[in-house]
Coordinates of C-alpha atoms in Angstrom, one line a residue:
M66 CA 67.0 217.8 142.3
G67 CA 65.0 215.3 144.4
K68 CA 63.6 215.8 147.9
V69 CA 65.9 216.3 151.0
F70 CA 65.5 216.2 154.7
N71 CA 64.9 219.7 156.1
I72 CA 66.0 221.2 159.4
T73 CA 65.5 224.9 158.7
A74 CA 62.2 226.8 158.5
D75 CA 59.0 225.0 157.4
C76 CA 58.8 221.7 155.5
K77 CA 57.3 221.8 152.0
P78 CA 55.8 218.6 150.7
E79 CA 57.1 219.1 147.2
L80 CA 60.7 219.7 148.4
H81 CA 61.2 217.8 151.6
Y82 CA 60.7 214.3 153.1
M83 CA 58.2 214.8 155.9
V84 CA 55.8 212.9 157.9
N85 CA 52.1 212.8 157.0
I86 CA 50.4 215.3 159.4
D87 CA 46.8 214.9 158.1
S88 CA 45.6 213.2 161.3
R89 CA 46.8 216.1 163.5
L90 CA 45.3 218.7 161.0
K91 CA 42.0 216.9 161.3
K92 CA 42.2 217.2 165.1
I93 CA 43.0 220.9 164.9
K94 CA 40.2 221.5 162.4
E95 CA 37.8 220.0 165.0
L96 CA 38.7 222.9 167.3
I97 CA 38.1 225.4 164.5
D98 CA 34.8 223.8 163.5
K99 CA 33.7 224.4 167.2
G100 CA 34.7 228.1 166.9
E101 CA 37.5 227.8 169.5
Y102 CA 40.3 230.3 170.0
F103 CA 43.6 228.7 171.1
A104 CA 47.3 228.9 171.1
I105 CA 49.9 226.4 169.8
N106 CA 52.8 226.6 172.1
R107 CA 55.7 224.3 171.3
A108 CA 59.5 224.4 171.5
R109 CA 61.7 225.8 168.8
Q110 CA 61.8 223.7 165.6
Y111 CA 58.9 221.6 166.7
G112 CA 57.0 221.9 163.4
K113 CA 54.7 224.8 164.3
T114 CA 55.1 226.7 161.1
T115 CA 54.9 223.5 159.0
T116 CA 51.7 222.6 160.8
L117 CA 50.2 226.1 160.3
R118 CA 50.9 226.2 156.6
G119 CA 49.5 222.7 156.2
L120 CA 46.5 223.8 158.2
S121 CA 45.9 226.8 156.0
R122 CA 45.8 224.6 152.9
F123 CA 43.7 222.0 154.7
L124 CA 41.0 224.7 155.6
Q125 CA 40.8 226.3 152.2
K126 CA 37.6 224.6 151.0
E127 CA 35.5 225.6 154.0
Y128 CA 37.1 228.7 155.5
L129 CA 38.6 232.0 154.4
V130 CA 42.0 231.9 156.1
A131 CA 44.1 234.9 157.0
D132 CA 47.6 233.5 157.9
M133 CA 50.0 236.0 159.2
D134 CA 53.5 236.1 160.8
F135 CA 54.3 238.6 163.5
Q136 CA 58.0 238.0 163.1
T137 CA 57.8 240.0 159.8
F138 CA 56.4 243.1 161.6
G139 CA 59.5 244.2 163.6
D140 CA 59.6 246.2 166.8
A141 CA 58.8 249.5 165.0
K142 CA 55.3 248.2 164.0
F143 CA 54.3 248.0 167.7
K144 CA 55.3 251.6 168.4
N145 CA 51.6 252.6 169.0
E146 CA 48.1 251.7 168.0
N147 CA 48.1 253.6 164.8
V148 CA 51.3 252.1 163.5
F149 CA 50.3 248.6 164.4
S150 CA 46.8 248.9 163.1
M151 CA 48.0 250.2 159.7
A152 CA 50.6 247.4 159.5
F153 CA 48.1 244.7 160.5
A154 CA 45.5 246.0 158.0
R155 CA 48.0 246.0 155.2
V156 CA 49.1 242.4 155.7
F157 CA 45.5 241.2 156.5
I158 CA 44.2 242.6 153.2
R159 CA 47.1 241.1 151.2
V160 CA 46.6 237.6 152.5
L161 CA 42.8 237.7 152.1
K162 CA 43.1 238.8 148.5
R163 CA 44.7 235.5 147.6
K164 CA 41.1 234.3 147.4
E165 CA 39.7 237.5 145.9
D166 CA 37.6 235.5 143.5
T167 CA 35.4 234.4 146.4
F168 CA 34.7 238.0 147.7
S169 CA 31.2 239.3 147.8
E170 CA 30.6 242.8 146.5
R171 CA 30.1 244.1 150.0
M172 CA 33.5 242.6 151.1
K173 CA 35.2 244.2 148.1
E174 CA 33.7 247.6 149.1
I175 CA 35.0 247.2 152.7
I176 CA 38.5 246.3 151.5
R177 CA 38.6 249.3 149.1
D178 CA 37.7 251.6 152.1
M179 CA 40.5 250.1 154.1
E180 CA 43.0 250.5 151.3
E181 CA 42.0 254.2 151.0
I182 CA 42.8 254.6 154.8
L183 CA 46.2 253.0 154.2
R184 CA 46.8 255.2 151.2
R185 CA 46.0 258.3 153.2
K186 CA 48.1 257.1 156.2
D187 CA 45.2 258.0 158.4
E188 CA 46.7 258.7 161.9
S189 CA 43.3 258.3 163.6
F190 CA 43.1 254.6 162.5
E191 CA 43.7 252.6 165.6
L192 CA 42.6 249.3 167.1
Q193 CA 39.0 250.2 167.6
E194 CA 38.7 251.2 163.9
L195 CA 40.7 248.2 162.8
F196 CA 38.4 245.7 164.5
E197 CA 35.3 247.5 163.3
Y198 CA 36.5 246.9 159.7
I199 CA 37.5 243.3 160.6
S200 CA 34.0 242.7 162.0
D201 CA 32.5 244.0 158.8
I202 CA 34.7 241.7 156.7
C203 CA 33.7 238.7 158.8
G204 CA 30.0 239.6 158.3
A205 CA 30.4 240.1 154.5
A206 CA 32.6 237.1 153.8
T207 CA 31.1 234.1 152.0
A208 CA 32.9 231.7 154.3
P209 CA 33.8 231.9 158.1
V210 CA 37.1 233.8 158.6
V211 CA 40.0 232.1 160.5
L212 CA 42.9 234.1 161.7
I213 CA 46.3 232.4 162.1
I214 CA 49.3 234.3 163.6
D215 CA 52.6 232.6 163.6
E216 CA 55.4 233.8 166.0
A217 CA 52.8 235.7 168.0
D218 CA 55.0 235.7 171.0
S219 CA 57.6 237.8 169.3
A220 CA 55.3 240.8 169.9
T221 CA 54.5 240.1 173.6
N222 CA 56.5 242.7 175.4
N223 CA 54.4 245.8 174.7
Q224 CA 51.1 247.4 175.5
V225 CA 49.9 247.4 171.9
F226 CA 49.9 243.6 171.7
L227 CA 48.1 243.4 175.0
D228 CA 45.4 245.7 173.7
F229 CA 45.2 243.7 170.5
L230 CA 44.5 240.6 172.5
S231 CA 41.9 242.5 174.5
Q232 CA 40.1 243.4 171.3
L233 CA 40.1 239.8 170.2
R234 CA 38.6 238.8 173.5
A235 CA 35.9 241.5 173.4
Y236 CA 34.8 240.4 169.9
Y237 CA 34.9 236.8 170.9
I238 CA 32.6 237.5 173.8
D239 CA 30.1 239.5 171.7
R240 CA 30.3 237.2 168.6
D241 CA 26.7 236.1 169.1
Q242 CA 25.7 239.7 168.3
T243 CA 28.7 241.1 166.3
P244 CA 30.5 239.3 163.4
A245 CA 34.0 238.1 164.4
F246 CA 36.6 235.6 163.5
R247 CA 35.3 232.0 163.6
S248 CA 38.6 230.9 165.2
V249 CA 41.9 232.5 166.1
I250 CA 45.1 230.6 166.4
L251 CA 48.2 232.2 167.9
A252 CA 51.4 230.1 167.6
G253 CA 54.8 230.5 169.3
V254 CA 57.1 229.2 171.9
Y255 CA 55.8 231.1 174.9
D256 CA 52.4 230.5 176.4
I257 CA 50.6 233.7 175.8
R258 CA 48.1 232.9 178.5
N259 CA 50.8 233.1 181.2
L260 CA 53.3 235.6 179.8
K261 CA 55.4 237.9 181.9
L262 CA 54.6 241.2 180.3
K263 CA 56.7 244.3 180.8
I264 CA 54.6 246.9 179.3
R265 CA 56.4 250.2 179.8
P266 CA 60.0 251.1 180.8
G267 CA 60.1 251.0 184.6
D268 CA 57.1 248.7 184.9
S269 CA 57.6 245.6 186.9
H270 CA 56.9 242.3 185.2
R271 CA 53.3 241.1 185.6
R272 CA 51.2 238.3 184.4
N273 CA 48.2 239.9 182.8
S274 CA 47.3 238.4 179.5
P275 CA 43.7 238.7 178.3
W276 CA 44.1 235.5 176.3
N277 CA 42.1 233.6 178.9
I278 CA 39.5 232.8 176.3
A279 CA 41.8 230.2 174.7
V280 CA 41.0 226.5 175.1
K281 CA 43.7 224.0 175.9
F282 CA 45.6 222.7 172.8
D283 CA 46.6 219.2 173.5
V284 CA 47.2 217.8 169.9
D285 CA 50.4 215.7 169.9
M286 CA 52.9 217.3 167.4
S287 CA 55.8 214.9 168.1
F288 CA 56.5 212.1 165.6
S289 CA 55.5 208.6 166.4
K290 CA 57.4 205.6 165.3
E291 CA 54.8 205.0 162.5
D292 CA 55.1 208.7 161.4
I293 CA 58.8 208.3 161.0
A294 CA 58.4 204.9 159.2
G295 CA 56.0 206.6 156.7
M296 CA 58.6 209.3 155.9
L297 CA 61.3 206.6 155.5
R298 CA 59.1 204.6 153.1
E299 CA 58.9 207.7 150.9
Y300 CA 62.7 208.0 151.0
E301 CA 63.2 204.3 150.4
A302 CA 60.9 204.5 147.3
D303 CA 63.4 207.0 145.8
W304 CA 66.7 205.4 146.8
N305 CA 66.2 201.7 147.4
T306 CA 68.7 201.4 150.2
G307 CA 67.4 198.2 151.5
M308 CA 67.1 199.6 155.0
D309 CA 65.0 197.9 157.7
I310 CA 62.4 200.7 157.9
Q311 CA 60.7 199.5 161.1
K312 CA 64.0 199.1 162.9
I313 CA 65.5 202.4 161.8
A314 CA 62.2 204.2 162.6
G315 CA 62.1 202.6 166.0
N316 CA 65.7 203.6 166.8
L317 CA 65.2 207.2 165.5
Y318 CA 62.2 207.4 167.9
A319 CA 64.2 205.9 170.8
Y320 CA 66.8 208.6 170.5
T321 CA 64.6 211.5 169.8
S322 CA 61.2 210.7 171.4
G323 CA 59.8 212.1 168.2
Y324 CA 61.2 215.7 168.5
P325 CA 60.7 216.7 164.9
V326 CA 63.9 218.5 164.1
L327 CA 66.1 215.9 165.8
V328 CA 64.5 213.1 163.7
S329 CA 65.1 215.1 160.5
A330 CA 68.7 216.1 161.6
L331 CA 69.7 212.4 162.1
C332 CA 68.1 211.4 158.7
K333 CA 69.9 214.3 157.0
I334 CA 73.2 213.2 158.4
M335 CA 72.7 209.6 157.2
D336 CA 71.5 210.8 153.8
E337 CA 74.0 213.6 153.1
E338 CA 77.0 213.5 155.5
L339 CA 77.9 209.8 155.9
P340 CA 78.0 208.7 152.2
P341 CA 80.2 208.7 150.3
S342 CA 83.0 208.0 152.7
E343 CA 85.4 205.2 153.5
R344 CA 83.2 203.7 156.2
Y345 CA 79.9 204.5 154.4
P346 CA 80.6 204.4 150.7
D347 CA 76.9 204.5 149.7
K348 CA 73.4 205.2 151.1
K349 CA 72.9 201.4 151.7
S350 CA 75.7 201.3 154.2
A351 CA 74.6 204.6 155.9
W352 CA 71.0 203.6 156.5
T353 CA 71.9 200.9 159.1
Q354 CA 72.0 200.7 162.8
K355 CA 75.7 201.5 162.7
G356 CA 75.1 204.5 160.4
L357 CA 72.4 205.7 162.8
L358 CA 74.7 205.5 165.8
E359 CA 77.3 207.5 163.8
A360 CA 74.7 210.1 163.0
V361 CA 73.9 210.4 166.7
R362 CA 77.6 210.9 167.5
I363 CA 77.9 213.6 164.9
L364 CA 74.7 215.4 166.0
L365 CA 75.9 215.4 169.6
S366 CA 79.2 217.0 168.6
E367 CA 77.6 219.9 166.7
K368 CA 76.7 223.4 167.8
N369 CA 73.2 224.5 166.9
T370 CA 70.6 227.0 168.1
L371 CA 68.5 224.3 169.6
F372 CA 71.2 223.0 172.0
E373 CA 72.4 226.6 172.7
S374 CA 68.9 227.6 173.7
M375 CA 68.7 224.6 176.1
I376 CA 72.1 225.5 177.7
N377 CA 71.2 229.2 178.0
K378 CA 68.1 228.3 180.0
L379 CA 70.2 226.4 182.5
S380 CA 72.4 229.4 182.9
D381 CA 69.4 231.7 183.3
Y382 CA 67.9 229.4 186.0
P383 CA 70.6 228.0 188.4
Q384 CA 68.0 226.2 190.5
L385 CA 66.8 224.4 187.4
K386 CA 70.4 223.5 186.5
S387 CA 70.9 222.1 190.0
M388 CA 67.7 220.0 189.8
V389 CA 68.5 218.6 186.4
K390 CA 72.0 217.7 187.5
T391 CA 70.7 215.9 190.5
M392 CA 68.0 214.1 188.5
L393 CA 70.6 212.9 185.9
F394 CA 73.3 211.6 188.2
T395 CA 71.3 210.4 191.2
G396 CA 68.0 209.4 189.7
Q397 CA 66.0 211.5 192.1
S398 CA 62.5 212.4 190.8
I399 CA 61.4 216.0 190.4
L400 CA 57.7 216.5 190.8
Y401 CA 56.1 218.9 188.3
N402 CA 55.1 222.2 189.7
P403 CA 53.7 224.6 187.2
D404 CA 54.4 227.5 189.6
N405 CA 58.1 226.7 189.6
E406 CA 59.4 229.2 186.9
G407 CA 62.5 227.2 186.1
I408 CA 60.7 223.9 185.5
D409 CA 57.9 225.7 183.6
M410 CA 60.5 227.3 181.3
A411 CA 62.3 223.9 180.8
V412 CA 59.0 222.3 179.7
M413 CA 58.0 225.2 177.6
F414 CA 61.3 225.3 175.7
G415 CA 61.0 221.5 175.1
F416 CA 64.1 220.1 176.7
A417 CA 62.1 218.6 179.6
C418 CA 58.7 217.0 179.6
V419 CA 56.2 215.8 182.2
T420 CA 55.3 212.1 182.6
D421 CA 53.0 211.0 185.5
N422 CA 53.5 214.4 187.1
T423 CA 57.3 213.9 187.1
V424 CA 59.7 216.0 185.2
R425 CA 62.2 214.2 182.9
I426 CA 64.6 215.2 180.1
A427 CA 62.7 215.0 176.8
N428 CA 64.8 212.6 174.9
R429 CA 68.2 210.7 174.8
I430 CA 69.8 213.3 172.6
F431 CA 69.1 216.2 175.0
E432 CA 70.0 214.0 178.0
T433 CA 73.4 213.0 176.6
R434 CA 74.1 216.6 175.6
L435 CA 73.4 217.6 179.2
Y436 CA 75.5 214.8 180.6
N437 CA 78.4 216.0 178.4
L438 CA 77.9 219.5 179.7
F439 CA 77.9 218.6 183.3
L440 CA 80.9 216.2 182.9
S441 CA 82.9 219.0 181.3
E442 CA 82.4 221.1 184.5
L443 CA 85.2 219.4 186.5
G444 CA 85.2 219.7 190.3
E445 CA 87.8 218.9 192.9
G446 CA 89.5 215.6 192.1
E447 CA 87.5 215.1 188.9
E448 CA 90.2 216.7 186.8
D449 CA 92.6 214.1 188.0
L450 CA 90.3 211.3 187.0
Y451 CA 89.7 212.8 183.6
K452 CA 93.5 213.1 183.0
E453 CA 94.0 209.5 184.0
S454 CA 91.4 208.5 181.5
L455 CA 93.1 210.4 178.7
K456 CA 96.4 208.7 179.6
D457 CA 94.8 205.2 179.5
K458 CA 92.7 205.8 176.4
D459 CA 94.8 204.1 173.8
G460 CA 95.1 200.9 175.9
F461 CA 91.4 200.1 175.7
V462 CA 90.8 199.5 172.0
E463 CA 92.2 196.6 170.0
N464 CA 91.3 196.3 166.3
G465 CA 88.4 198.7 166.8
I466 CA 87.0 196.7 169.7
L467 CA 86.6 198.3 173.1
N468 CA 87.8 196.2 176.0
M469 CA 85.2 197.2 178.6
K470 CA 86.6 194.8 181.2
R471 CA 90.0 196.6 181.1
V472 CA 88.2 199.9 181.4
L473 CA 86.6 198.7 184.6
E474 CA 89.8 197.4 186.0
K475 CA 91.6 200.7 185.4
F476 CA 88.7 202.7 186.7
I477 CA 88.8 200.8 190.1
V478 CA 92.4 201.6 190.5
H479 CA 92.1 205.3 189.7
F480 CA 88.9 205.7 191.7
H481 CA 90.5 204.4 194.9
D482 CA 93.7 206.3 194.4
I483 CA 91.8 209.6 194.0
Y484 CA 88.7 209.1 196.2
G485 CA 89.6 206.3 198.5
D486 CA 89.5 208.5 201.6
C487 CA 86.4 210.5 200.7
N488 CA 83.2 210.6 202.7
G489 CA 80.8 207.8 201.5
D490 CA 77.7 210.0 201.6
F491 CA 79.3 212.3 199.1
L492 CA 80.2 209.4 196.8
E493 CA 76.8 207.9 197.0
E494 CA 75.5 210.9 195.2
D495 CA 78.3 211.3 192.7
G496 CA 79.6 207.8 192.1
R497 CA 77.8 207.4 188.8
K498 CA 79.2 210.7 187.6
Y499 CA 82.8 209.5 188.2
F500 CA 82.4 206.5 185.9
L501 CA 80.8 208.5 183.1
L502 CA 83.6 211.1 183.6
Y503 CA 86.2 208.3 183.1
L504 CA 84.3 206.7 180.2
R505 CA 83.7 209.7 178.1
P506 CA 87.3 210.5 176.9
I507 CA 87.7 206.8 176.0
I508 CA 84.7 206.6 173.7
N509 CA 84.7 210.2 172.5
G510 CA 85.0 210.6 168.8
T511 CA 84.0 207.0 168.1
G512 CA 81.2 205.9 170.4
N513 CA 78.0 207.1 172.1
Y514 CA 76.4 206.5 175.5
Y515 CA 73.0 207.0 176.9
I516 CA 71.2 206.2 180.1
E517 CA 68.4 203.6 179.9
A518 CA 65.3 205.4 181.1
R519 CA 63.5 202.2 182.3
T520 CA 66.1 201.5 185.0
R521 CA 67.3 204.9 186.1
N522 CA 66.4 205.5 189.8
L523 CA 68.1 206.2 193.1
R524 CA 69.6 202.7 193.4
R525 CA 70.5 201.6 189.9
T526 CA 71.2 202.9 186.4
D527 CA 71.9 201.2 183.1
V528 CA 74.4 202.9 180.8
I529 CA 74.2 201.7 177.2
V530 CA 77.5 202.2 175.3
D531 CA 77.7 201.9 171.5
Y532 CA 81.2 201.7 170.1
N533 CA 81.9 200.8 166.5
G534 CA 78.6 199.1 166.2
V535 CA 79.1 196.9 169.3
Q536 CA 76.8 197.5 172.3
Y537 CA 77.8 197.3 176.0
I538 CA 75.2 197.1 178.8
I539 CA 76.6 198.5 182.0
E540 CA 74.6 198.5 185.2
M541 CA 75.6 200.9 187.9
K542 CA 74.1 200.6 191.4
I543 CA 74.7 201.5 195.0
W544 CA 75.3 198.5 197.3
H545 CA 72.3 197.8 199.5
G546 CA 73.1 194.3 200.8
E547 CA 73.8 190.9 199.4
E548 CA 70.3 189.9 198.6
Y549 CA 69.6 193.1 196.7
H550 CA 72.9 192.6 194.9
R551 CA 71.9 189.1 193.7
R552 CA 68.6 190.5 192.4
G553 CA 70.6 193.1 190.5
E554 CA 72.6 190.4 188.8
E555 CA 69.4 188.6 187.8
Q556 CA 67.9 191.8 186.5
L557 CA 71.0 192.6 184.4
A558 CA 70.8 189.1 182.9
G559 CA 67.2 189.9 182.0
Y560 CA 68.2 193.1 180.3
L561 CA 71.0 191.3 178.4
E562 CA 68.3 189.0 177.0
D563 CA 66.3 192.0 175.9
Y564 CA 69.3 193.5 174.2
H565 CA 70.3 190.2 172.7
Q566 CA 73.7 190.3 174.5
K567 CA 75.6 187.5 176.1
Q568 CA 77.9 189.6 178.3
G569 CA 77.1 192.6 180.5
Y570 CA 78.9 194.7 183.2
L571 CA 77.9 195.5 186.7
I572 CA 79.5 198.3 188.8
S573 CA 78.7 198.3 192.5
F574 CA 79.6 201.4 194.5
N575 CA 80.1 199.7 197.9
F576 CA 80.9 202.0 200.9
N577 CA 81.3 199.2 203.5
K578 CA 84.7 199.2 205.2
N579 CA 85.2 195.5 204.8
K580 CA 84.5 195.4 201.0
K581 CA 86.9 193.7 198.6
P582 CA 87.3 195.9 195.5
G583 CA 88.1 194.2 192.3
I584 CA 86.7 192.4 189.2
R585 CA 85.0 189.0 189.1
E586 CA 82.9 187.1 186.6
V587 CA 79.5 185.6 187.3
R588 CA 77.5 183.2 185.1
I589 CA 73.7 183.3 185.1
K590 CA 72.4 180.7 182.7
D591 CA 74.0 181.6 179.4
K592 CA 74.9 185.1 180.4
T593 CA 78.3 186.3 181.6
I594 CA 78.4 189.3 184.0
I595 CA 81.6 191.1 184.7
E596 CA 81.3 192.7 188.1
A597 CA 83.4 195.6 189.3
V598 CA 83.2 196.4 193.1
I599 CA 84.2 200.0 193.7

C-alpha cells in the first residue's frame, strides 16, 4: 500500500504524507548545540511526537540520544523514588543500547553495574543514586548525551516527578564540574514551568516547579502554506489529480492556520472519504475547491477528541466561555493576560492564540465549531427564530442554488415578529447571533460559513457562506449614521472585488425608531449590493 494522510499518533516518513520539518529540526538543534534545557509545550495533536522522533534521528551523528515517553510508565511507577528510579533506569539503559556499538569500555561497565541493581531489585536505589550513575554515563560516553522525554506532563501531579526535576536542575547548575546531560527536552501539553502541582492528598494546589532552568522555546511548529504545498506535491506525484497545489494549500491554511492535525484531517477526507461517490467519483474531482469545502463541512460535523477537549475547557472555565462568546458575537477584543487562568488554559490547549497582545480563536475550524456550539444553546425567543428557519428551509434552494435574497427577506419578517419590541441595547450585542441562528439550519448539511477575520470588530462583521460551491459575502454591521453606512457599502464592494464576486449582501441592524425595514438593491460600479435593514 502507498502512503496515507495520518491523524493518529506520530507521522512516519515511509508511511505517511507529511510536511518537511528539517528547518524546524535545525532550529531545535541550535538550542541543543548551546546546551540548553527546554520544554516543548504545544496543544494536542500538534506534531510534538513526530517532531521529537524526527529530532532523535536528526541528532544521531553528533549526539547519544535517550528518547523516552513517560506515558508508558503509568501511575504505579511514580509510587516512590525507588520504584521510579528503577523504572527510569530500565528504560534509559534500553534506549541507550540501541547505539551500543559506540560505547566505551567504561560506559559498558557502568551499564552492567546498573543492570545488576535492576536484577537485584535494590530497594536503596533512589534518585540520588540514579543521577550519580547518569552522571558517570555522561562522563564516559563518546558523544554528548541528550535526554528527550515525551508526554512529560503526564507525570506532573506527584512529588517524585518534582524531585526528578530538582535533580535535573542541580546537575544542570553543576555541569561545569560534574558530567550531566548536554541538553534535556521535556514535551507535553502543559507548561511544566508553571504547573499547578498537588503533591500529596490534602495539599492545596501550588505553583512550585523547579524547571526554571528552561529557556523559552519559540520554534513555530504550525504548517505554513509552503509546508502544506510541499506535502501536496508529494501526494500529487503519486496520484496526478491535476489539483491547483498553491490554491488548495492556501485554502487549507486559511481554514486551519496551519494546525497540523486539522490540515491532515481535511486532506484525509479529500483523499479517502469523498471519492468514489456520486458527487466525487475520483480523486481529481475531490481535490478541488468544492471538495475542500465539503471536507470542511464533514470535519465540522464529526466528534473527535480535539473538539471535545476544547468544549470541555469552556465548561471548566465559565468566565472563559463568556469571554469567547462575547468576542465571537460582538467583536470585542480580549487583551491577553497570562495571569488569567482561563485564557492561559485556552492558549495552552491550542484553541486560542495571541496576536498583538490580543486573544483570538486559533483558526476558522475551531471558530465555526464554537459558533455552532453557542448557536445550539438557545435562549429566550431564539428557539422561535430557529423553528421558523426550519419551516422556511425548503423554500430557499432551487436546483441546488441558495437564494440569499429570499433568506434575508424572511429573516427581516421573523426578526421583527419575535424581537420587534425588545430593548435596542440588548439587540446591539446579539443581532449578529440572530442572523447566524437563522442561517445555520438553512445551510446545515450542505454548506459552511465562517467569519472573515479581517473585518470582525465592534461595528461590522463579514460572514462568508459556501453553499454547493457558490460563495456568498454577507456584511453585518450596526447602524452608526448615513455617512458610515455609505462607507460600509463601498467597503463591501471592495471585498467583493477581492473575492471575485459581482453580488454581495449587507445587513444593517438599525435601532432608530424612524427606520424603514426592508430590502433594497444598490449598484456600486459593477457590483450589486442587496441591503437588508433590520
